[in-house]
């Protein structure tokens, strides 16, 4: 924030006229009052008519003075004339007020218009439309660094070889050195991760198993240990069902100690869940034995 403040104060007006200099100085003063808010966020209000259309606020003056483009992709599709008419050139805050007013009106046309506007907000809750994405791709310049606003978040955006990318800043990717950019080519969030050279990163994948790749070794060991205990419980004889938790824990500990004394287990094949078995018997051996109700112990 101190660096941005210094940058704002170092900017010189290009126009020499006194009136324009006073206006420029007022914009700088407004921007300086907004700088402390950067620690918590800025209030911007989009208009649905263009990717760079925002209601002018002192917050927007920071982007204007520093020459940083501010974009969004929440646009009305021109192929939906009813939605275009209902939304018009209103900002988001103005549109919400209009919906409330129209829904309480006695005029049927106004009520219908309010319902259409409300349907537009609900159907585009992701705050990005395909029309907006196309307009955004066309408006952004190649190699340009800009700020993309969506879902009350600001992201650093750039355009590389005609494609849009967002800088990955989520804390969960802190240890993923090959994950730097995330592609922005889909409204539904189906994106790809790339390295600093915009090459597809294979070190991280989305999906149910993606979390395991990023989990710490301690967490993976804990998950494996829990699975081993579950397997041990299933292999216990029937007389262990009546044991208390303490007695059962002691018995499991003794069994683990005996396995450690016997040496490392033989290599085993992984189960469908990706976890290995504890003892020397393969996982498939347990599946071949007929399963009885008494084999299950509920913890």
mmCIF file of C-alpha atoms in Angstrom:
data_model
loop_
_atom_site.group_PDB
_atom_site.id
_atom_site.type_symbol
_atom_site.label_atom_id
_atom_site.label_comp_id
_atom_site.label_asym_id
_atom_site.label_seq_id
_atom_site.Cartn_x
_atom_site.Cartn_y
_atom_site.Cartn_z
ATOM 1 C CA UNK A 1 0.000 0.000 0.000
ATOM 2 C CA UNK A 2 2.912 2.351 0.719
ATOM 3 C CA UNK A 3 4.363 1.566 -2.711
ATOM 4 C CA UNK A 4 1.056 2.314 -4.428
ATOM 5 C CA UNK A 5 0.787 5.561 -2.481
ATOM 6 C CA UNK A 6 4.232 6.605 -3.688
ATOM 7 C CA UNK A 7 3.249 5.736 -7.257
ATOM 8 C CA UNK A 8 0.103 7.855 -7.030
ATOM 9 C CA UNK A 9 1.998 10.846 -5.658
ATOM 10 C CA UNK A 10 4.653 10.575 -8.356
ATOM 11 C CA UNK A 11 2.149 10.858 -11.222
ATOM 12 C CA UNK A 12 2.198 14.211 -13.017
ATOM 13 C CA UNK A 13 -0.801 15.580 -14.912
ATOM 14 C CA UNK A 14 -0.363 15.644 -18.662
ATOM 15 C CA UNK A 15 -2.588 18.666 -19.179
ATOM 16 C CA UNK A 16 -1.275 22.135 -18.355
ATOM 17 C CA UNK A 17 -4.591 23.936 -17.886
ATOM 18 C CA UNK A 18 -5.426 24.967 -14.363
ATOM 19 C CA UNK A 19 -8.866 23.402 -14.398
ATOM 20 C CA UNK A 20 -7.589 19.996 -15.465
ATOM 21 C CA UNK A 21 -4.765 20.147 -12.927
ATOM 22 C CA UNK A 22 -7.253 20.834 -10.140
ATOM 23 C CA UNK A 23 -9.397 17.937 -11.324
ATOM 24 C CA UNK A 24 -6.350 15.695 -11.457
ATOM 25 C CA UNK A 25 -5.313 16.700 -7.951
ATOM 26 C CA UNK A 26 -8.814 15.959 -6.689
ATOM 27 C CA UNK A 27 -8.623 12.481 -8.234
ATOM 28 C CA UNK A 28 -5.274 11.884 -6.553
ATOM 29 C CA UNK A 29 -6.676 12.998 -3.202
ATOM 30 C CA UNK A 30 -9.668 10.684 -3.636
ATOM 31 C CA UNK A 31 -7.384 7.798 -4.548
ATOM 32 C CA UNK A 32 -5.138 8.384 -1.534
ATOM 33 C CA UNK A 33 -8.140 8.146 0.798
ATOM 34 C CA UNK A 34 -8.995 4.769 -0.753
ATOM 35 C CA UNK A 35 -5.500 3.266 -0.476
ATOM 36 C CA UNK A 36 -5.934 2.109 3.166
ATOM 37 C CA UNK A 37 -9.027 0.150 2.084
ATOM 38 C CA UNK A 38 -6.849 -2.083 -0.066
ATOM 39 C CA UNK A 39 -6.147 -4.163 3.031
ATOM 40 C CA UNK A 40 -9.793 -5.260 3.194
ATOM 41 C CA UNK A 41 -11.089 -4.740 -0.357
ATOM 42 C CA UNK A 42 -12.603 -2.161 -2.660
ATOM 43 C CA UNK A 43 -16.228 -1.468 -3.478
ATOM 44 C CA UNK A 44 -16.920 -1.553 -7.207
ATOM 45 C CA UNK A 45 -20.300 -1.664 -8.915
ATOM 46 C CA UNK A 46 -20.471 -3.280 -12.348
ATOM 47 C CA UNK A 47 -22.647 -2.248 -15.269
ATOM 48 C CA UNK A 48 -23.900 -5.023 -17.528
ATOM 49 C CA UNK A 49 -23.278 -3.174 -20.799
ATOM 50 C CA UNK A 50 -19.505 -3.627 -21.201
ATOM 51 C CA UNK A 51 -16.527 -5.459 -19.729
ATOM 52 C CA UNK A 52 -14.934 -2.180 -18.624
ATOM 53 C CA UNK A 53 -18.151 -0.459 -17.545
ATOM 54 C CA UNK A 54 -18.323 0.299 -13.825
ATOM 55 C CA UNK A 55 -20.166 2.899 -11.841
ATOM 56 C CA UNK A 56 -17.610 5.584 -11.117
ATOM 57 C CA UNK A 57 -16.498 5.617 -7.498
ATOM 58 C CA UNK A 58 -13.345 6.901 -5.772
ATOM 59 C CA UNK A 59 -12.176 3.292 -5.733
ATOM 60 C CA UNK A 60 -12.081 3.257 -9.529
ATOM 61 C CA UNK A 61 -9.830 6.320 -9.587
ATOM 62 C CA UNK A 62 -6.896 4.199 -8.386
ATOM 63 C CA UNK A 63 -7.087 2.028 -11.501
ATOM 64 C CA UNK A 64 -7.492 5.066 -13.758
ATOM 65 C CA UNK A 65 -4.543 6.969 -12.306
ATOM 66 C CA UNK A 66 -2.207 3.970 -12.370
ATOM 67 C CA UNK A 67 -3.307 2.981 -15.877
ATOM 68 C CA UNK A 68 -4.405 -0.512 -14.836
ATOM 69 C CA UNK A 69 -7.386 -1.850 -16.825
ATOM 70 C CA UNK A 70 -10.261 -3.129 -14.695
ATOM 71 C CA UNK A 71 -12.503 -5.720 -16.350
ATOM 72 C CA UNK A 72 -15.468 -7.928 -15.588
ATOM 73 C CA UNK A 73 -17.426 -10.439 -17.669
ATOM 74 C CA UNK A 74 -20.953 -10.058 -16.307
ATOM 75 C CA UNK A 75 -22.772 -8.935 -19.460
ATOM 76 C CA UNK A 76 -26.287 -9.315 -20.778
ATOM 77 C CA UNK A 77 -26.508 -11.430 -23.908
ATOM 78 C CA UNK A 78 -27.763 -9.184 -26.757
ATOM 79 C CA UNK A 79 -29.614 -12.214 -28.147
ATOM 80 C CA UNK A 80 -31.980 -11.924 -25.176
ATOM 81 C CA UNK A 81 -33.829 -8.673 -25.962
ATOM 82 C CA UNK A 82 -36.161 -9.016 -22.984
ATOM 83 C CA UNK A 83 -33.225 -9.210 -20.576
ATOM 84 C CA UNK A 84 -31.478 -6.334 -22.368
ATOM 85 C CA UNK A 85 -34.586 -4.196 -21.962
ATOM 86 C CA UNK A 86 -35.078 -5.163 -18.314
ATOM 87 C CA UNK A 87 -31.465 -4.576 -17.280
ATOM 88 C CA UNK A 88 -30.737 -1.563 -19.479
ATOM 89 C CA UNK A 89 -27.720 0.530 -18.497
ATOM 90 C CA UNK A 90 -28.243 0.100 -14.788
ATOM 91 C CA UNK A 91 -25.492 -0.882 -12.397
ATOM 92 C CA UNK A 92 -25.844 -3.895 -10.135
ATOM 93 C CA UNK A 93 -27.033 -1.848 -7.146
ATOM 94 C CA UNK A 94 -29.516 0.064 -9.288
ATOM 95 C CA UNK A 95 -30.832 -3.161 -10.814
ATOM 96 C CA UNK A 96 -31.456 -4.680 -7.383
ATOM 97 C CA UNK A 97 -33.414 -1.581 -6.365
ATOM 98 C CA UNK A 98 -35.412 -1.752 -9.600
ATOM 99 C CA UNK A 99 -36.310 -5.415 -8.986
ATOM 100 C CA UNK A 100 -37.620 -4.609 -5.520
ATOM 101 C CA UNK A 101 -39.660 -1.678 -6.822
ATOM 102 C CA UNK A 102 -41.110 -3.604 -9.777
ATOM 103 C CA UNK A 103 -42.129 -6.620 -7.721
ATOM 104 C CA UNK A 104 -44.220 -4.390 -5.447
ATOM 105 C CA UNK A 105 -45.795 -2.469 -8.322
ATOM 106 C CA UNK A 106 -49.415 -2.764 -9.389
ATOM 107 C CA UNK A 107 -48.391 -2.471 -13.043
ATOM 108 C CA UNK A 108 -48.242 -5.916 -14.629
ATOM 109 C CA UNK A 109 -45.617 -4.829 -17.148
ATOM 110 C CA UNK A 110 -43.330 -3.572 -14.398
ATOM 111 C CA UNK A 111 -43.790 -6.765 -12.410
ATOM 112 C CA UNK A 112 -42.886 -8.829 -15.472
ATOM 113 C CA UNK A 113 -39.840 -6.678 -16.140
ATOM 114 C CA UNK A 114 -38.725 -7.078 -12.550
ATOM 115 C CA UNK A 115 -39.086 -10.849 -12.755
ATOM 116 C CA UNK A 116 -37.017 -10.930 -15.961
ATOM 117 C CA UNK A 117 -34.283 -8.862 -14.332
ATOM 118 C CA UNK A 118 -34.325 -11.117 -11.275
ATOM 119 C CA UNK A 119 -34.104 -14.200 -13.466
ATOM 120 C CA UNK A 120 -31.053 -12.699 -15.169
ATOM 121 C CA UNK A 121 -29.257 -12.247 -11.847
ATOM 122 C CA UNK A 122 -30.144 -15.762 -10.711
ATOM 123 C CA UNK A 123 -29.115 -17.447 -13.972
ATOM 124 C CA UNK A 124 -25.797 -15.570 -14.031
ATOM 125 C CA UNK A 125 -24.927 -15.952 -10.351
ATOM 126 C CA UNK A 126 -21.384 -16.935 -11.400
ATOM 127 C CA UNK A 127 -20.999 -13.295 -12.563
ATOM 128 C CA UNK A 128 -19.587 -14.403 -15.913
ATOM 129 C CA UNK A 129 -21.534 -15.051 -19.119
ATOM 130 C CA UNK A 130 -20.379 -16.541 -22.407
ATOM 131 C CA UNK A 131 -21.065 -13.237 -24.141
ATOM 132 C CA UNK A 132 -19.028 -11.499 -21.460
ATOM 133 C CA UNK A 133 -16.193 -13.985 -21.890
ATOM 134 C CA UNK A 134 -16.097 -13.362 -25.639
ATOM 135 C CA UNK A 135 -16.127 -9.594 -25.142
ATOM 136 C CA UNK A 136 -13.463 -9.897 -22.460
ATOM 137 C CA UNK A 137 -11.170 -11.890 -24.743
ATOM 138 C CA UNK A 138 -11.606 -9.289 -27.475
ATOM 139 C CA UNK A 139 -11.058 -6.304 -25.186
ATOM 140 C CA UNK A 140 -7.937 -7.524 -23.376
ATOM 141 C CA UNK A 141 -4.657 -6.794 -25.130
ATOM 142 C CA UNK A 142 -1.970 -9.377 -25.765
ATOM 143 C CA UNK A 143 0.532 -9.469 -22.892
ATOM 144 C CA UNK A 144 -1.395 -6.842 -20.933
ATOM 145 C CA UNK A 145 -1.619 -7.108 -17.153
ATOM 146 C CA UNK A 146 -5.059 -6.168 -15.897
ATOM 147 C CA UNK A 147 -7.412 -6.747 -12.970
ATOM 148 C CA UNK A 148 -10.423 -9.023 -13.353
ATOM 149 C CA UNK A 149 -13.382 -8.597 -10.992
ATOM 150 C CA UNK A 150 -15.705 -11.522 -10.292
ATOM 151 C CA UNK A 151 -17.652 -12.730 -7.266
ATOM 152 C CA UNK A 152 -16.328 -9.905 -5.104
ATOM 153 C CA UNK A 153 -12.731 -10.893 -5.848
ATOM 154 C CA UNK A 154 -9.967 -9.184 -7.804
ATOM 155 C CA UNK A 155 -7.588 -11.324 -9.857
ATOM 156 C CA UNK A 156 -4.524 -10.458 -11.896
ATOM 157 C CA UNK A 157 -5.306 -11.287 -15.504
ATOM 158 C CA UNK A 158 -3.211 -11.468 -18.661
ATOM 159 C CA UNK A 159 -3.687 -12.533 -22.261
ATOM 160 C CA UNK A 160 -1.209 -14.948 -23.812
ATOM 161 C CA UNK A 161 -1.512 -16.097 -27.426
ATOM 162 C CA UNK A 162 -5.157 -15.132 -27.510
ATOM 163 C CA UNK A 163 -6.117 -16.910 -24.283
ATOM 164 C CA UNK A 164 -6.932 -15.406 -20.897
ATOM 165 C CA UNK A 165 -5.192 -16.496 -17.705
ATOM 166 C CA UNK A 166 -5.659 -15.600 -14.039
ATOM 167 C CA UNK A 167 -2.770 -15.512 -11.594
ATOM 168 C CA UNK A 168 -3.148 -18.284 -8.994
ATOM 169 C CA UNK A 169 -2.907 -16.808 -5.500
ATOM 170 C CA UNK A 170 -4.845 -19.335 -3.417
ATOM 171 C CA UNK A 171 -2.998 -20.433 -0.279
ATOM 172 C CA UNK A 172 -3.630 -24.064 -1.142
ATOM 173 C CA UNK A 173 -1.240 -23.794 -4.100
ATOM 174 C CA UNK A 174 1.628 -22.365 -2.079
ATOM 175 C CA UNK A 175 3.788 -25.473 -2.481
ATOM 176 C CA UNK A 176 2.825 -26.068 -6.130
ATOM 177 C CA UNK A 177 5.734 -24.462 -7.961
ATOM 178 C CA UNK A 178 4.419 -25.525 -11.365
ATOM 179 C CA UNK A 179 1.019 -23.887 -10.819
ATOM 180 C CA UNK A 180 1.178 -20.183 -11.647
ATOM 181 C CA UNK A 181 -1.677 -19.396 -14.052
ATOM 182 C CA UNK A 182 -5.233 -20.682 -14.351
ATOM 183 C CA UNK A 183 -6.972 -20.531 -17.701
ATOM 184 C CA UNK A 184 -10.168 -18.527 -18.078
ATOM 185 C CA UNK A 185 -12.020 -20.108 -20.971
ATOM 186 C CA UNK A 186 -15.162 -21.483 -19.390
ATOM 187 C CA UNK A 187 -18.039 -19.981 -17.430
ATOM 188 C CA UNK A 188 -18.562 -23.091 -15.325
ATOM 189 C CA UNK A 189 -15.060 -23.034 -13.814
ATOM 190 C CA UNK A 190 -13.615 -25.961 -15.763
ATOM 191 C CA UNK A 191 -10.086 -24.587 -16.056
ATOM 192 C CA UNK A 192 -6.505 -25.748 -16.538
ATOM 193 C CA UNK A 193 -3.396 -24.880 -14.551
ATOM 194 C CA UNK A 194 -0.175 -23.732 -16.210
ATOM 195 C CA UNK A 195 3.359 -22.904 -15.160
ATOM 196 C CA UNK A 196 5.082 -19.543 -15.557
ATOM 197 C CA UNK A 197 5.630 -20.203 -19.270
ATOM 198 C CA UNK A 198 1.939 -21.027 -19.798
ATOM 199 C CA UNK A 199 2.694 -24.700 -20.340
ATOM 200 C CA UNK A 200 0.086 -27.121 -19.045
ATOM 201 C CA UNK A 201 1.040 -28.239 -15.542
ATOM 202 C CA UNK A 202 0.790 -31.972 -14.853
ATOM 203 C CA UNK A 203 1.904 -31.730 -11.219
ATOM 204 C CA UNK A 204 -1.606 -30.934 -10.092
ATOM 205 C CA UNK A 205 -4.938 -32.211 -11.331
ATOM 206 C CA UNK A 206 -8.522 -31.496 -10.476
ATOM 207 C CA UNK A 207 -10.852 -34.211 -9.349
ATOM 208 C CA UNK A 208 -11.609 -36.334 -6.306
ATOM 209 C CA UNK A 209 -8.043 -37.518 -6.005
ATOM 210 C CA UNK A 210 -6.493 -34.103 -6.422
ATOM 211 C CA UNK A 211 -6.432 -33.356 -2.728
ATOM 212 C CA UNK A 212 -4.166 -36.318 -2.028
ATOM 213 C CA UNK A 213 -1.449 -34.875 -4.223
ATOM 214 C CA UNK A 214 -1.298 -31.764 -2.094
ATOM 215 C CA UNK A 215 -1.757 -33.337 1.302
ATOM 216 C CA UNK A 216 1.168 -33.316 3.664
ATOM 217 C CA UNK A 217 3.148 -36.509 4.369
ATOM 218 C CA UNK A 218 1.913 -36.438 7.969
ATOM 219 C CA UNK A 219 -1.700 -36.351 6.813
ATOM 220 C CA UNK A 220 -1.150 -39.190 4.361
ATOM 221 C CA UNK A 221 0.494 -41.283 7.080
ATOM 222 C CA UNK A 222 -2.436 -40.615 9.399
ATOM 223 C CA UNK A 223 -4.913 -41.693 6.720
ATOM 224 C CA UNK A 224 -2.899 -44.854 6.065
ATOM 225 C CA UNK A 225 -2.706 -45.604 9.784
ATOM 226 C CA UNK A 226 -6.480 -45.256 10.140
ATOM 227 C CA UNK A 227 -6.946 -47.652 7.244
ATOM 228 C CA UNK A 228 -4.549 -50.153 8.763
ATOM 229 C CA UNK A 229 -6.452 -50.116 12.034
ATOM 230 C CA UNK A 230 -9.709 -50.702 10.154
ATOM 231 C CA UNK A 231 -8.166 -53.686 8.380
ATOM 232 C CA UNK A 232 -6.862 -55.061 11.663
ATOM 233 C CA UNK A 233 -10.315 -54.780 13.204
ATOM 234 C CA UNK A 234 -11.823 -56.758 10.349
ATOM 235 C CA UNK A 235 -9.235 -59.537 10.844
ATOM 236 C CA UNK A 236 -9.812 -59.811 14.584
ATOM 237 C CA UNK A 237 -11.498 -63.013 15.856
ATOM 238 C CA UNK A 238 -15.035 -62.928 17.049
ATOM 239 C CA UNK A 239 -14.108 -62.822 20.728
ATOM 240 C CA UNK A 240 -12.777 -59.253 20.345
ATOM 241 C CA UNK A 241 -16.233 -57.839 19.781
ATOM 242 C CA UNK A 242 -16.914 -57.657 23.486
ATOM 243 C CA UNK A 243 -13.638 -55.973 24.355
ATOM 244 C CA UNK A 244 -13.539 -52.407 25.585
ATOM 245 C CA UNK A 245 -11.855 -49.710 23.542
ATOM 246 C CA UNK A 246 -8.845 -49.693 25.878
ATOM 247 C CA UNK A 247 -8.411 -53.486 25.728
ATOM 248 C CA UNK A 248 -8.818 -53.482 21.973
ATOM 249 C CA UNK A 249 -6.287 -50.665 21.583
ATOM 250 C CA UNK A 250 -3.771 -52.595 23.695
ATOM 251 C CA UNK A 251 -4.313 -55.708 21.609
ATOM 252 C CA UNK A 252 -3.803 -53.756 18.378
ATOM 253 C CA UNK A 253 -0.678 -52.168 19.774
ATOM 254 C CA UNK A 254 0.721 -55.578 20.668
ATOM 255 C CA UNK A 255 -0.054 -56.856 17.185
ATOM 256 C CA UNK A 256 1.692 -53.866 15.624
ATOM 257 C CA UNK A 257 4.712 -54.475 17.864
ATOM 258 C CA UNK A 258 4.859 -58.109 16.762
ATOM 259 C CA UNK A 259 4.744 -57.049 13.110
ATOM 260 C CA UNK A 260 7.596 -54.598 13.649
ATOM 261 C CA UNK A 261 9.682 -57.331 15.297
ATOM 262 C CA UNK A 262 8.996 -59.677 12.367
ATOM 263 C CA UNK A 263 10.455 -57.168 9.901
ATOM 264 C CA UNK A 264 8.954 -55.178 7.037
ATOM 265 C CA UNK A 265 6.000 -56.763 5.257
ATOM 266 C CA UNK A 266 6.229 -58.181 1.791
ATOM 267 C CA UNK A 267 5.252 -55.899 -1.094
ATOM 268 C CA UNK A 268 1.525 -55.767 -1.613
ATOM 269 C CA UNK A 269 -0.739 -54.568 -4.342
ATOM 270 C CA UNK A 270 -2.681 -51.397 -3.763
ATOM 271 C CA UNK A 271 -6.389 -51.545 -3.151
ATOM 272 C CA UNK A 272 -8.862 -49.638 -5.356
ATOM 273 C CA UNK A 273 -8.745 -46.771 -2.844
ATOM 274 C CA UNK A 274 -5.011 -46.398 -3.363
ATOM 275 C CA UNK A 275 -4.036 -47.680 0.069
ATOM 276 C CA UNK A 276 -1.843 -50.656 0.866
ATOM 277 C CA UNK A 277 -2.432 -53.473 3.323
ATOM 278 C CA UNK A 278 -0.554 -53.722 6.603
ATOM 279 C CA UNK A 279 0.337 -57.340 6.921
ATOM 280 C CA UNK A 280 2.112 -59.572 4.419
ATOM 281 C CA UNK A 281 -1.087 -60.971 2.959
ATOM 282 C CA UNK A 282 -2.278 -59.263 -0.226
ATOM 283 C CA UNK A 283 -5.383 -57.121 -0.142
ATOM 284 C CA UNK A 284 -7.122 -59.500 -2.517
ATOM 285 C CA UNK A 285 -6.818 -62.361 -0.001
ATOM 286 C CA UNK A 286 -9.189 -60.687 2.415
ATOM 287 C CA UNK A 287 -11.735 -60.213 -0.345
ATOM 288 C CA UNK A 288 -11.733 -63.943 -1.160
ATOM 289 C CA UNK A 289 -12.788 -64.942 2.347
ATOM 290 C CA UNK A 290 -16.594 -64.944 2.785
ATOM 291 C CA UNK A 291 -17.605 -61.897 4.745
ATOM 292 C CA UNK A 292 -19.806 -62.395 7.800
ATOM 293 C CA UNK A 293 -21.692 -59.900 9.889
ATOM 294 C CA UNK A 294 -19.449 -60.698 12.840
ATOM 295 C CA UNK A 295 -16.426 -59.470 10.907
ATOM 296 C CA UNK A 296 -17.565 -55.844 11.200
ATOM 297 C CA UNK A 297 -16.843 -53.794 14.273
ATOM 298 C CA UNK A 298 -18.491 -50.380 14.671
ATOM 299 C CA UNK A 299 -16.293 -47.795 16.344
#
